[in-house]
Tab-separated table of C-alpha atoms in Angstrom:
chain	number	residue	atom	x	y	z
A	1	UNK	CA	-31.914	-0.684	-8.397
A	2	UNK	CA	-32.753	0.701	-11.743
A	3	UNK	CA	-30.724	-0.771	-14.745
A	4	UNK	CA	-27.370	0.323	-14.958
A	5	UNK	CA	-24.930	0.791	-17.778
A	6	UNK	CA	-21.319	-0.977	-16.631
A	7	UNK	CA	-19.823	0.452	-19.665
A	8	UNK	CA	-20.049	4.268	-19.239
A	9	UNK	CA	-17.118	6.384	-17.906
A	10	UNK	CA	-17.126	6.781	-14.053
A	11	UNK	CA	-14.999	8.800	-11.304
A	12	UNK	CA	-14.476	7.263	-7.991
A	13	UNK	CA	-14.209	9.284	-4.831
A	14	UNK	CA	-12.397	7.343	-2.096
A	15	UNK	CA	-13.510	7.290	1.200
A	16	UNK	CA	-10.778	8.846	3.932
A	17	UNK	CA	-9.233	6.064	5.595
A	18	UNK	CA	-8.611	5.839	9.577
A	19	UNK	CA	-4.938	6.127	9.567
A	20	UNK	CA	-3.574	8.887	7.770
A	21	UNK	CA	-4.923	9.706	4.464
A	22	UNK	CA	-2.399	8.692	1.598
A	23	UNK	CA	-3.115	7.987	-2.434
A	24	UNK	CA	-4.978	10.045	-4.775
A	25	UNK	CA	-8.815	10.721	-3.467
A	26	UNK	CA	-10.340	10.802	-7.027
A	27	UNK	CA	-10.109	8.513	-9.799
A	28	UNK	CA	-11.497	8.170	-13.303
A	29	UNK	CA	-12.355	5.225	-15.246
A	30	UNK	CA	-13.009	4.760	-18.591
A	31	UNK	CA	-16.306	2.259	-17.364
A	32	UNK	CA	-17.987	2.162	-14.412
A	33	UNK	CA	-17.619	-2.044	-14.264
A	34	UNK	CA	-13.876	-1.159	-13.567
A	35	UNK	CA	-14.421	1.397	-11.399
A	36	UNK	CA	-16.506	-1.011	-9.512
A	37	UNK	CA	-14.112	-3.880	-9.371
A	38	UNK	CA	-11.784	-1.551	-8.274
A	39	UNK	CA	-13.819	-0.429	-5.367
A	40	UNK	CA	-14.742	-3.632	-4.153
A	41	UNK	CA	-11.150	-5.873	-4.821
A	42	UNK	CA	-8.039	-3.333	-4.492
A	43	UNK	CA	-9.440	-1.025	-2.105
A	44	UNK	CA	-9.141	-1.499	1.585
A	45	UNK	CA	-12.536	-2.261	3.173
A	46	UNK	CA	-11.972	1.117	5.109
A	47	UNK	CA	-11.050	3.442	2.680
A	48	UNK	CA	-14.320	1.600	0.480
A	49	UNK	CA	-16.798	2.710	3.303
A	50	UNK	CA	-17.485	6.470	2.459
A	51	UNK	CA	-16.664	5.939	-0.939
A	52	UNK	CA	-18.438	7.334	-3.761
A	53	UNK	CA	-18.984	6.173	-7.380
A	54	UNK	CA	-20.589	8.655	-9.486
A	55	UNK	CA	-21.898	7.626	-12.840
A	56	UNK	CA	-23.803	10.218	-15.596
A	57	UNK	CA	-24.256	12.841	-12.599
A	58	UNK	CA	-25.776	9.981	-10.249
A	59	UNK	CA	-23.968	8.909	-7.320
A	60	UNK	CA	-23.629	5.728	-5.751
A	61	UNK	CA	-22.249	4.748	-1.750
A	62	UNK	CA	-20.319	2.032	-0.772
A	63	UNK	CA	-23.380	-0.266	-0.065
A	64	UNK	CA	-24.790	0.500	-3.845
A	65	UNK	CA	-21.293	0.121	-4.896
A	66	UNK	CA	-21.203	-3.589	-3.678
A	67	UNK	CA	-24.816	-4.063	-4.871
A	68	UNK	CA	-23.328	-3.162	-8.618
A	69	UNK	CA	-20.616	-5.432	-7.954
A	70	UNK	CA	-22.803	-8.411	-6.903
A	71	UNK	CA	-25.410	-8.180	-9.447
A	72	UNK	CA	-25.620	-10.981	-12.144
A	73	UNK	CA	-25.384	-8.307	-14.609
A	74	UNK	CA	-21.751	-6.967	-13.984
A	75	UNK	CA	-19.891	-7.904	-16.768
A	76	UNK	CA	-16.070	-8.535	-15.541
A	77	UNK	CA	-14.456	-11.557	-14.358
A	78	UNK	CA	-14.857	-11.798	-10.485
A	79	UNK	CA	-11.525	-12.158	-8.217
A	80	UNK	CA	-13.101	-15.378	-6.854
A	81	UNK	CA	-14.260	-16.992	-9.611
């Protein structure tokens, strides 16, 4: 993946979950890094599938989302560590 900036602004498009479909859809975030901490520890693993981050008009799935996440470069604080 090419290199990302964690610091610029990024919306988050939730994936529809199986049951029902409640909580906003769309969410901004004033950096991407929390956008993708949000995406990977608060939301549930079936609203996250379908799920799209878009960043400076590129967009990202749920796979890419976790790659961001997992990368030695993302620069917040894991849940687990």
């Amino acid at each position: 993946m090419p290199e990302f900036d964690y610091t610029t602004g990024a919306g988050l498009y939730a994936g529809k979950k199986f049951r029902g479909s409640s909580g906003p859809r769309y969410r901004r975030f004033e950096t991407a890094a929390e956008a993708v901490r949000f995406a990977i520890e608060d939301m549930p693993g079936s609203q996250l599938r379908g799920s799209v981050l878009e960043v400076d008009e590129t967009r990202f799935d749920d796979r890419q989302i976790r790659m961001l996440y997992d990368a030695p470069e993302y620069p917040l604080k894991r849940r687990d560590e």
